[in-house]
Short mmCIF file of C-alpha atoms in Angstrom, two decimals:
data_model
loop_
_atom_site.label_atom_id
_atom_site.label_comp_id
_atom_site.label_asym_id
_atom_site.label_seq_id
_atom_site.Cartn_x
_atom_site.Cartn_y
_atom_site.Cartn_z
CA ARG A 398 -42.88 60.17 -66.78
CA PHE A 399 -42.44 56.55 -67.83
CA ASP A 400 -43.47 55.33 -64.37
CA GLU A 401 -46.33 57.83 -64.09
CA LEU A 402 -47.84 56.54 -67.32
CA GLY A 403 -47.63 52.93 -66.20
CA GLY A 404 -44.66 52.04 -68.35
CA GLN A 405 -42.91 48.75 -67.76
CA LEU A 406 -40.07 47.20 -69.71
CA THR A 407 -40.66 43.68 -70.92
CA GLU A 408 -38.32 40.86 -70.01
CA ALA A 409 -37.04 40.93 -73.59
CA GLU A 410 -36.28 44.67 -73.36
CA GLU A 411 -34.46 44.23 -70.05
CA ALA A 412 -32.41 41.39 -71.54
CA GLN A 413 -31.62 43.58 -74.55
CA ALA A 414 -30.51 46.46 -72.33
CA ASP A 415 -28.29 44.18 -70.24
CA SER A 416 -26.76 42.72 -73.40
CA TYR A 417 -25.92 46.18 -74.75
CA ALA A 418 -24.45 47.16 -71.39
CA SER A 419 -22.23 44.08 -71.38
CA GLN A 420 -21.04 44.90 -74.89
CA LEU A 421 -20.11 48.42 -73.80
CA MET A 422 -18.25 47.09 -70.79
CA ASP A 423 -16.39 44.57 -72.97
CA GLN A 424 -15.29 47.31 -75.37
CA TYR A 425 -14.63 50.23 -73.03
CA GLY A 426 -14.41 48.63 -69.61
CA ASP A 427 -11.02 50.08 -68.68
CA THR A 428 -12.17 53.64 -69.33
CA TYR A 429 -15.45 53.12 -67.45
CA LYS A 430 -13.66 51.61 -64.47
CA ALA A 431 -11.14 54.47 -64.43
CA ASN A 432 -14.09 56.81 -63.91
CA GLY A 433 -15.93 54.72 -61.35
CA ILE A 434 -18.59 53.46 -63.76
CA GLY A 435 -19.64 49.85 -63.32
CA LEU A 436 -21.81 47.40 -65.19
CA GLU A 437 -24.88 48.18 -63.09
CA THR A 438 -24.72 51.86 -64.11
CA LEU A 439 -24.48 50.90 -67.79
CA GLN A 440 -27.46 48.58 -67.41
CA ARG A 441 -29.51 51.43 -65.91
CA PHE A 442 -28.39 53.71 -68.73
CA GLU A 443 -29.44 51.24 -71.43
CA ARG A 444 -32.80 50.63 -69.76
CA ILE A 445 -33.44 54.37 -69.64
CA LEU A 446 -32.78 54.57 -73.37
CA LEU A 447 -35.41 51.90 -74.00
CA LYS A 448 -37.83 53.66 -71.66
CA SER A 449 -37.36 56.90 -73.62
CA THR A 450 -38.30 55.07 -76.81
CA ASP A 451 -41.35 53.47 -75.22
CA LEU A 452 -42.36 56.80 -73.67
CA LEU A 453 -43.11 58.23 -77.10
CA ASP A 454 -45.89 55.68 -77.54
CA LEU A 455 -47.10 56.08 -73.94
CA VAL A 456 -47.58 59.80 -74.53
CA TYR A 457 -48.60 60.04 -78.19
CA GLY A 458 -49.49 56.50 -79.29
CA THR A 459 -52.93 55.14 -80.09
CA ASN A 460 -53.66 54.42 -76.41
CA GLY A 461 -51.40 57.16 -75.08
CA GLU A 462 -51.96 60.16 -72.86
CA THR A 463 -52.50 62.55 -75.79
CA PRO A 464 -52.80 60.29 -78.84
CA VAL A 465 -51.95 61.58 -82.30
CA SER A 466 -54.71 60.84 -84.77
CA ASP A 467 -54.20 58.62 -87.78
CA ALA A 468 -55.15 61.60 -89.94
CA ASP A 469 -52.29 63.69 -88.50
CA LEU A 470 -49.83 60.82 -88.83
CA THR A 471 -50.88 60.21 -92.42
CA SER A 472 -50.58 63.91 -93.26
CA HIS A 473 -47.07 64.04 -91.78
CA LEU A 474 -46.04 60.86 -93.60
CA GLU A 475 -47.27 62.08 -96.95
CA ASN A 476 -46.06 65.68 -96.70
CA LYS A 477 -43.01 65.67 -94.44
CA MET A 478 -41.41 62.26 -95.02
CA TYR A 479 -39.83 60.77 -98.10
CA LYS A 480 -39.83 57.15 -99.17
CA LEU A 481 -36.99 56.67 -101.63
CA ALA A 482 -35.81 53.83 -103.82
CA TYR A 483 -32.24 54.56 -104.78
CA TYR A 484 -28.82 53.55 -106.03
CA SER A 485 -25.85 55.05 -104.20
CA ILE A 486 -22.68 55.29 -106.30
CA PRO A 487 -19.24 56.02 -104.76
CA LEU A 488 -17.24 58.91 -106.18
CA TYR A 489 -14.06 56.87 -105.96
CA ASN A 490 -12.66 53.68 -107.43
CA SER A 491 -13.52 51.00 -104.88
CA SER A 492 -10.39 49.01 -105.78
CA THR A 493 -7.74 51.76 -105.86
CA TYR A 494 -9.63 54.33 -103.74
CA ALA A 495 -8.68 57.01 -106.26
CA PHE A 496 -11.18 59.85 -105.89
CA ALA A 497 -13.01 61.39 -108.80
CA ASP A 498 -11.83 64.83 -109.88
CA ASP A 499 -14.33 67.57 -110.68
CA ASP A 500 -14.58 66.65 -114.35
CA GLN A 501 -15.17 62.99 -113.51
CA LYS A 502 -17.82 63.91 -110.94
CA ASP A 503 -19.58 66.05 -113.54
CA THR A 504 -19.49 63.21 -116.07
CA MET A 505 -20.82 60.66 -113.58
CA LEU A 506 -23.61 62.98 -112.49
CA ARG A 507 -24.50 63.76 -116.11
CA LEU A 508 -24.80 60.05 -116.93
CA ALA A 509 -26.88 59.45 -113.81
CA GLN A 510 -29.16 62.38 -114.63
CA ALA A 511 -29.60 61.11 -118.20
CA ALA A 512 -30.83 57.81 -116.76
CA VAL A 513 -33.36 59.42 -114.43
CA ASP A 514 -34.49 61.78 -117.20
CA SER A 515 -35.21 58.72 -119.31
CA TYR A 516 -37.24 57.25 -116.46
CA ASN A 517 -39.11 60.52 -115.80
CA ALA A 518 -40.11 60.80 -119.44
CA SER A 519 -42.33 57.72 -119.18
CA ALA A 520 -42.79 57.12 -115.45
CA PRO A 521 -45.76 54.81 -114.70
CA ALA A 522 -48.54 55.80 -112.31
CA ASP A 523 -48.41 53.16 -109.55
CA ALA A 524 -45.62 52.70 -107.02
CA VAL A 525 -44.86 49.06 -107.85
CA SER A 526 -44.41 49.86 -111.54
CA GLN A 527 -42.39 52.97 -110.68
CA PHE A 528 -40.01 50.88 -108.60
CA THR A 529 -39.58 48.34 -111.40
CA ALA A 530 -39.18 50.92 -114.16
CA PHE A 531 -36.68 52.95 -112.15
CA HIS A 532 -34.69 49.82 -111.38
CA GLU A 533 -34.52 48.81 -115.03
CA VAL A 534 -33.41 52.22 -116.30
CA SER A 535 -30.99 53.04 -113.47
CA SER A 536 -29.33 49.64 -113.21
CA ALA A 537 -28.65 49.73 -116.96
CA ALA A 538 -26.73 52.99 -116.49
CA LEU A 539 -24.52 51.80 -113.63
CA SER A 540 -21.76 50.21 -115.72
CA GLY A 541 -21.23 53.43 -117.71
CA ILE A 542 -21.13 55.54 -114.54
CA TYR A 543 -18.62 53.26 -112.82
CA ALA A 544 -16.49 53.12 -115.99
CA VAL A 545 -15.71 56.85 -115.63
CA LEU A 546 -13.34 55.85 -112.82
CA ASP A 547 -12.13 52.70 -114.62
CA SER A 548 -14.22 50.71 -112.18
CA THR A 549 -16.83 48.00 -112.55
CA VAL A 550 -20.16 47.53 -110.86
CA PRO A 551 -19.65 45.35 -107.74
CA ALA A 552 -21.38 42.00 -107.83
CA ASP A 553 -22.49 42.17 -104.20
CA SER A 554 -25.50 43.65 -102.46
CA THR A 555 -24.02 47.15 -102.30
CA THR A 556 -25.41 47.82 -105.78
CA SER A 557 -28.91 46.53 -105.11
CA LEU A 558 -31.79 48.98 -105.22
CA GLN A 559 -32.37 50.18 -101.64
CA THR A 560 -35.52 51.65 -100.12
CA GLU A 561 -35.71 53.96 -97.13
CA LEU A 562 -38.20 56.25 -95.40
CA LEU A 563 -36.62 59.54 -94.35
CA GLY A 564 -37.84 62.42 -92.24
CA ASN A 565 -36.73 66.02 -92.66
CA SER A 566 -34.01 65.88 -90.00
CA THR A 567 -32.57 62.65 -91.40
CA LEU A 568 -32.72 64.10 -94.90
CA ASP A 569 -30.66 67.12 -93.83
CA SER A 570 -28.08 65.02 -91.99
CA THR A 571 -27.72 62.55 -94.88
CA PHE A 572 -27.83 64.86 -97.90
CA THR A 573 -25.01 67.18 -96.93
CA THR A 574 -24.06 68.63 -100.33
CA GLU A 575 -25.61 72.04 -100.92
CA GLY A 576 -29.03 71.79 -102.51
CA SER A 577 -29.21 67.98 -102.48
CA ALA A 578 -31.77 67.74 -99.66
CA ASP A 579 -33.94 70.37 -101.34
CA ALA A 580 -33.78 68.41 -104.59
CA ILE A 581 -35.30 65.43 -102.78
CA ARG A 582 -37.94 67.60 -101.11
CA ALA A 583 -38.96 68.94 -104.51
CA LEU A 584 -39.83 65.48 -105.81
CA HIS A 585 -43.44 64.41 -106.25
CA CYS A 586 -44.26 60.74 -105.83
CA GLY A 587 -43.04 58.93 -108.92
CA ASP A 588 -40.39 61.55 -109.79
CA ALA A 589 -36.67 60.74 -109.86
CA VAL A 590 -33.50 62.79 -109.56
CA ALA A 591 -29.73 62.36 -109.55
CA VAL A 592 -27.66 64.40 -107.09
CA GLN A 593 -24.29 64.35 -105.38
CA TYR A 594 -25.51 63.95 -101.82
CA SER A 595 -22.15 63.85 -100.01
CA SER A 596 -18.47 64.30 -100.73
CA LEU A 597 -18.18 60.55 -101.28
CA SER A 598 -21.27 59.55 -103.25
CA LEU A 599 -23.95 60.44 -105.74
CA ILE A 600 -27.43 59.02 -105.75
CA MET A 601 -30.11 58.15 -108.27
CA ALA A 602 -33.41 58.18 -106.39
CA VAL A 603 -37.13 57.96 -107.04
CA ARG A 604 -39.74 59.12 -104.53
CA LEU A 605 -42.47 56.56 -103.87
CA ASP A 606 -45.86 56.78 -102.18
CA PRO A 607 -45.23 55.30 -98.70
CA LEU A 608 -48.84 54.09 -98.43
CA ASP A 609 -49.10 52.47 -101.86
CA GLY A 610 -49.18 48.75 -101.10
CA SER A 611 -48.53 49.33 -97.40
CA SER A 612 -50.39 50.55 -94.32
CA LEU A 613 -49.88 53.27 -91.76
CA ASP A 614 -49.41 50.63 -89.06
CA ALA A 615 -46.33 49.33 -90.88
CA VAL A 616 -44.52 52.66 -90.33
CA ARG A 617 -46.51 54.10 -87.42
CA SER A 618 -43.65 54.12 -84.90
CA GLN A 619 -41.23 55.76 -87.35
CA VAL A 620 -43.73 58.46 -88.31
CA LEU A 621 -44.61 59.12 -84.67
CA SER A 622 -40.94 59.47 -83.82
CA ASP A 623 -40.32 61.91 -86.68
CA LEU A 624 -43.38 63.96 -85.76
CA LYS A 625 -43.15 64.06 -81.96
CA SER A 626 -39.61 63.27 -80.74
CA ASP A 627 -38.51 66.91 -80.51
CA GLU A 628 -41.73 67.91 -78.77
CA LEU A 629 -41.31 65.11 -76.24
CA ALA A 630 -37.68 66.06 -75.59
CA ASP A 631 -38.68 69.68 -74.91
CA ALA A 632 -41.52 68.57 -72.62
CA LEU A 633 -39.18 66.31 -70.66
CA ALA A 634 -36.62 69.10 -70.30
CA ASP A 635 -39.30 71.42 -68.90
CA TYR A 636 -40.60 68.64 -66.66
CA GLY A 637 -37.12 67.94 -65.32
CA ALA A 638 -36.38 71.61 -64.72
CA SER A 639 -39.52 71.93 -62.62
CA MET A 640 -38.70 69.01 -60.32
CA GLU A 641 -37.29 69.55 -56.87
CA HIS A 642 -33.81 68.15 -56.49
CA HIS A 643 -31.11 67.91 -53.88
CA LEU A 644 -28.08 67.82 -56.15
CA ASP A 645 -24.88 69.27 -54.72
CA ALA A 646 -23.86 72.08 -57.08
CA PRO A 647 -20.22 72.29 -55.85
CA ALA A 648 -19.85 68.55 -56.33
CA MET A 649 -21.34 68.75 -59.82
CA ASN A 650 -18.90 71.54 -60.75
CA LYS A 651 -16.02 69.24 -59.86
CA LEU A 652 -17.03 66.80 -62.58
CA PRO A 653 -16.76 68.59 -65.94
CA ALA A 654 -16.00 66.56 -69.05
CA SER A 655 -12.36 67.67 -68.81
CA LYS A 656 -12.02 65.56 -65.67
CA ILE A 657 -12.87 62.30 -67.47
CA GLU A 658 -9.97 59.91 -67.07
CA PRO A 659 -8.66 57.82 -69.97
CA ALA A 660 -8.14 54.13 -69.38
CA SER A 661 -4.37 54.45 -69.10
CA SER A 662 -1.63 57.03 -69.45
CA SER A 663 -0.83 55.68 -72.92
CA ASN A 664 -4.21 56.98 -74.09
CA ARG A 665 -3.68 60.54 -72.84
#
């Protein structure tokens, strides 16, 4: 499909693929060699990965085979993706690695929720002001939340306010505690919430308008990927299944995953 649509990797992409392949060979070379896999195969593999990324734009991009309109991309961005500004707080003491018990988790979450409730009570209208107001209220609450575990707020970048644009699939894979992903989905732009989003962390987050102060072009590739990656994967599977091949079924059956050889007997 990549070749049919006139796709061609740039010199920079080829260099990137070769670099990744060399890194894989450096790290896992003994195992690859034990299974007859050489550097050239890894280079082909890495180039195919880059082609698969580029193929999304060749099929659905602005100048693609079946381009997705800006209106559809904007609708997906605004209704199915979530731009968050957030603080992530570990549910353990980062010095002693002592984990919070249930009562401590409840206390930390209560303090975090009190902070976001304070923000929600007077949340400003525009995204820039929302970001600033959320930062001021939430950062002020951090020391009290960390103190529950006799810990202090780290002085490094791990406690800076982060921003991220998430799609539905990423939201589900990241927010693994029951109900936490739905709590984010329920937010309107400008609203904030505190949830335990994994067994290791809680989060104070505010949902922001992804197009306030930005443009669709700035996130076009990410939105296109979230909207069309699954559809492209299904189309490629159907396309591949329809192609004539001359693969030797008995030979393929001799190469199940169980036959993969470790690098040495000490790794068995």
